[in-house]
């Protein structure tokens, strides 16, 4: 450790990698999950936007009905123009999900923003999340919205109860939902193939109007296998005390550890599969760059590099290291005849300076890591 202008940056830098058992990714119109539990797949990014009038000839009063909402996501085949009822969802592995197979369900991970004009002419905004990590929002006037909302779930509205003449007449409600879909399982799922997903569609709706967003194409199927994978690597990375360096892109510290994936399956009904890793930033991407995991405190970032050509260089000045945007990284494969398969790589983490706004004191960053296959 060296001193720079007598200033030492003490860093706890505990980057938490929350290892989750999973088996996901859609390739060639087939989504494969294994016998794990919890979150077992995440993908199919979506974006939906609504622009709906507050008054129409059929609905001349600009009233607020929370069960219509300004933004909600629901299984289309429930045939409703209102929020999906709580009773239509099933608790799977502790998550409220829409059941698509025994022991398997799907949940949105959506971020929602909306704006609308109140009766007094004030423009108000609503921001929140639907599905994971929870369904809740807050308006620019400080009103907190939670679920269930008048018996409905996966929906956000400006208020928790109905209000007459809430909106300004002849104005518009603008709502946007973006995110991904998450599949969960409780561990009771059994080996199955060719489960049709074409009828599992979702939409966002606002004020009685729908914007249809299909999740899967009509030839997409779900395959449930006996394959199960785990990953073994330190999940707390502590860079210790490092010297402060205000040069943007400067490396402040690094650590290299073994990264081992272990997979097993019933070889009598085995499958051929690639073994992948996926990382998702929990503290955000630094400057929107997928290979740079932002520090919670700002002013710096973490990069990763996996040996064997799995990623490019994880140098602080580069952008070809571990992507923290759920991109799959192939680290090995297993054949249908193999009961087990282990792969070992080296992973190097680097702590990097963001420049003049580099903070002093303890900092942290976090990401989720999933071992996946397709």
Short mmCIF file of N, CA and C in Angstrom, two decimals, residues 197-259:
data_model
loop_
_atom_site.label_atom_id
_atom_site.label_comp_id
_atom_site.label_asym_id
_atom_site.label_seq_id
_atom_site.Cartn_x
_atom_site.Cartn_y
_atom_site.Cartn_z
N UNK A 197 -45.81 -22.43 -24.76
CA UNK A 197 -45.86 -21.16 -24.05
C UNK A 197 -46.58 -20.07 -24.85
N UNK A 198 -47.07 -20.40 -26.03
CA UNK A 198 -47.64 -19.35 -26.89
C UNK A 198 -48.86 -18.68 -26.26
N UNK A 199 -49.57 -19.40 -25.36
CA UNK A 199 -50.76 -18.82 -24.77
C UNK A 199 -50.46 -18.06 -23.48
N UNK A 200 -49.18 -17.97 -23.12
CA UNK A 200 -48.80 -17.21 -21.93
C UNK A 200 -48.35 -15.83 -22.40
N UNK A 201 -49.30 -14.93 -22.54
CA UNK A 201 -49.02 -13.59 -23.01
C UNK A 201 -49.40 -12.58 -21.92
N UNK A 202 -48.73 -11.46 -21.93
CA UNK A 202 -49.00 -10.43 -20.95
C UNK A 202 -49.22 -9.10 -21.67
N UNK A 203 -49.83 -8.17 -20.97
CA UNK A 203 -49.96 -6.83 -21.53
C UNK A 203 -49.87 -5.79 -20.43
N UNK A 204 -49.64 -4.57 -20.83
CA UNK A 204 -49.78 -3.46 -19.90
C UNK A 204 -51.04 -2.71 -20.29
N UNK A 205 -51.71 -2.17 -19.32
CA UNK A 205 -52.96 -1.47 -19.59
C UNK A 205 -53.03 -0.19 -18.79
N UNK A 206 -53.79 0.76 -19.26
CA UNK A 206 -53.99 1.99 -18.52
C UNK A 206 -55.36 2.56 -18.78
N UNK A 207 -56.11 2.83 -17.72
CA UNK A 207 -57.41 3.49 -17.82
C UNK A 207 -58.35 2.77 -18.78
N UNK A 208 -58.31 1.44 -18.74
CA UNK A 208 -59.23 0.68 -19.56
C UNK A 208 -58.72 0.32 -20.94
N UNK A 209 -57.54 0.81 -21.32
CA UNK A 209 -56.98 0.51 -22.63
C UNK A 209 -55.80 -0.44 -22.47
N UNK A 210 -55.62 -1.31 -23.45
CA UNK A 210 -54.57 -2.32 -23.36
C UNK A 210 -53.50 -2.11 -24.43
N UNK A 211 -52.29 -2.41 -24.06
CA UNK A 211 -51.19 -2.47 -25.01
C UNK A 211 -50.62 -3.88 -24.93
N UNK A 212 -50.93 -4.69 -25.93
CA UNK A 212 -50.62 -6.12 -25.89
C UNK A 212 -49.14 -6.37 -26.13
N UNK A 213 -48.49 -7.06 -25.21
CA UNK A 213 -47.07 -7.40 -25.33
C UNK A 213 -46.91 -8.91 -25.15
N UNK A 214 -46.75 -9.67 -26.24
CA UNK A 214 -46.54 -11.11 -26.09
C UNK A 214 -45.15 -11.41 -25.55
N UNK A 215 -45.03 -12.41 -24.71
CA UNK A 215 -43.73 -12.81 -24.18
C UNK A 215 -43.03 -13.72 -25.17
N UNK A 216 -43.73 -14.69 -25.68
CA UNK A 216 -43.10 -15.74 -26.47
C UNK A 216 -43.76 -15.86 -27.85
N UNK A 217 -42.96 -16.29 -28.83
CA UNK A 217 -43.53 -16.58 -30.13
C UNK A 217 -44.34 -17.88 -30.04
N UNK A 218 -45.13 -18.14 -31.03
CA UNK A 218 -46.05 -19.27 -30.98
C UNK A 218 -45.33 -20.62 -31.04
N UNK A 219 -44.07 -20.63 -31.46
CA UNK A 219 -43.35 -21.91 -31.52
C UNK A 219 -42.34 -22.03 -30.39
N UNK A 220 -42.46 -21.23 -29.36
CA UNK A 220 -41.58 -21.35 -28.20
C UNK A 220 -42.12 -22.42 -27.26
N UNK A 221 -41.23 -23.27 -26.76
CA UNK A 221 -41.63 -24.31 -25.82
C UNK A 221 -40.73 -24.28 -24.59
N UNK A 222 -41.24 -24.84 -23.51
CA UNK A 222 -40.48 -24.96 -22.27
C UNK A 222 -40.07 -26.42 -22.08
N UNK A 223 -38.81 -26.63 -21.73
CA UNK A 223 -38.29 -27.97 -21.45
C UNK A 223 -37.82 -28.00 -20.00
N UNK A 224 -38.30 -28.97 -19.25
CA UNK A 224 -37.87 -29.15 -17.86
C UNK A 224 -37.00 -30.40 -17.81
N UNK A 225 -35.77 -30.24 -17.37
CA UNK A 225 -34.82 -31.34 -17.34
C UNK A 225 -34.43 -31.67 -15.91
N UNK A 226 -33.57 -32.67 -15.76
CA UNK A 226 -33.05 -33.03 -14.43
C UNK A 226 -31.71 -32.35 -14.16
N UNK A 227 -31.26 -31.53 -15.09
CA UNK A 227 -29.96 -30.87 -14.96
C UNK A 227 -29.99 -29.82 -13.85
N UNK A 228 -28.93 -29.81 -13.05
CA UNK A 228 -28.81 -28.83 -11.98
C UNK A 228 -27.36 -28.38 -11.89
N UNK A 229 -27.15 -27.08 -11.82
CA UNK A 229 -25.81 -26.53 -11.77
C UNK A 229 -25.65 -25.56 -10.61
N UNK A 230 -24.45 -25.54 -10.04
CA UNK A 230 -24.11 -24.57 -9.00
C UNK A 230 -22.75 -23.97 -9.36
N UNK A 231 -22.45 -22.85 -8.73
CA UNK A 231 -21.16 -22.20 -8.96
C UNK A 231 -20.48 -21.98 -7.62
N UNK A 232 -19.18 -22.21 -7.59
CA UNK A 232 -18.41 -22.07 -6.37
C UNK A 232 -17.30 -21.04 -6.58
N UNK A 233 -17.42 -19.91 -5.91
CA UNK A 233 -16.42 -18.85 -5.94
C UNK A 233 -16.71 -17.92 -4.77
N UNK A 234 -15.71 -17.23 -4.23
CA UNK A 234 -16.00 -16.30 -3.14
C UNK A 234 -17.05 -15.27 -3.53
N UNK A 235 -18.00 -15.04 -2.65
CA UNK A 235 -19.07 -14.10 -2.95
C UNK A 235 -18.88 -12.76 -2.24
N UNK A 236 -17.88 -12.65 -1.42
CA UNK A 236 -17.53 -11.38 -0.80
C UNK A 236 -16.11 -11.02 -1.23
N UNK A 237 -15.98 -9.99 -2.03
CA UNK A 237 -14.67 -9.57 -2.53
C UNK A 237 -14.25 -8.32 -1.76
N UNK A 238 -13.15 -8.43 -1.00
CA UNK A 238 -12.68 -7.31 -0.18
C UNK A 238 -11.31 -6.87 -0.71
N UNK A 239 -11.26 -5.69 -1.29
CA UNK A 239 -10.01 -5.18 -1.84
C UNK A 239 -9.10 -4.56 -0.78
N UNK A 240 -9.61 -4.43 0.44
CA UNK A 240 -8.81 -3.88 1.52
C UNK A 240 -8.61 -2.38 1.36
N UNK A 241 -7.54 -1.87 1.96
CA UNK A 241 -7.22 -0.44 1.89
C UNK A 241 -6.39 -0.16 0.65
N UNK A 242 -6.81 0.82 -0.14
CA UNK A 242 -6.09 1.17 -1.36
C UNK A 242 -5.84 2.67 -1.40
N UNK A 243 -4.86 3.08 -2.18
CA UNK A 243 -4.55 4.50 -2.32
C UNK A 243 -5.53 5.17 -3.27
N UNK A 244 -5.90 6.39 -2.94
CA UNK A 244 -6.82 7.14 -3.77
C UNK A 244 -6.12 7.63 -5.03
N UNK A 245 -6.77 7.45 -6.18
CA UNK A 245 -6.21 7.87 -7.47
C UNK A 245 -7.34 8.50 -8.28
N UNK A 246 -7.23 9.77 -8.57
CA UNK A 246 -8.30 10.50 -9.25
C UNK A 246 -8.18 10.43 -10.77
N UNK A 247 -7.29 9.60 -11.27
CA UNK A 247 -7.19 9.42 -12.71
C UNK A 247 -8.28 8.46 -13.18
N UNK A 248 -9.13 8.92 -14.06
CA UNK A 248 -10.23 8.09 -14.54
C UNK A 248 -9.71 6.82 -15.20
N UNK A 249 -10.24 5.68 -14.80
CA UNK A 249 -9.83 4.40 -15.36
C UNK A 249 -8.64 3.77 -14.68
N UNK A 250 -8.14 4.40 -13.61
CA UNK A 250 -6.99 3.84 -12.90
C UNK A 250 -7.42 2.62 -12.10
N UNK A 251 -6.57 1.57 -12.08
CA UNK A 251 -6.84 0.38 -11.28
C UNK A 251 -6.40 0.63 -9.84
N UNK A 252 -7.31 0.44 -8.90
CA UNK A 252 -7.04 0.68 -7.48
C UNK A 252 -6.73 -0.60 -6.72
N UNK A 253 -7.19 -1.73 -7.22
CA UNK A 253 -6.94 -3.00 -6.56
C UNK A 253 -7.51 -4.13 -7.40
N UNK A 254 -7.04 -5.36 -7.15
CA UNK A 254 -7.55 -6.51 -7.89
C UNK A 254 -7.47 -7.76 -7.03
N UNK A 255 -8.32 -8.73 -7.36
CA UNK A 255 -8.31 -10.04 -6.70
C UNK A 255 -8.65 -11.11 -7.72
N UNK A 256 -7.94 -12.24 -7.66
CA UNK A 256 -8.21 -13.36 -8.56
C UNK A 256 -8.58 -14.59 -7.73
N UNK A 257 -9.66 -15.25 -8.13
CA UNK A 257 -10.15 -16.43 -7.42
C UNK A 257 -10.54 -17.52 -8.42
N UNK A 258 -10.62 -18.74 -7.93
CA UNK A 258 -11.13 -19.84 -8.75
C UNK A 258 -12.64 -19.69 -8.92
N UNK A 259 -13.13 -20.09 -10.08
CA UNK A 259 -14.55 -20.06 -10.40
C UNK A 259 -14.91 -21.43 -10.94
#
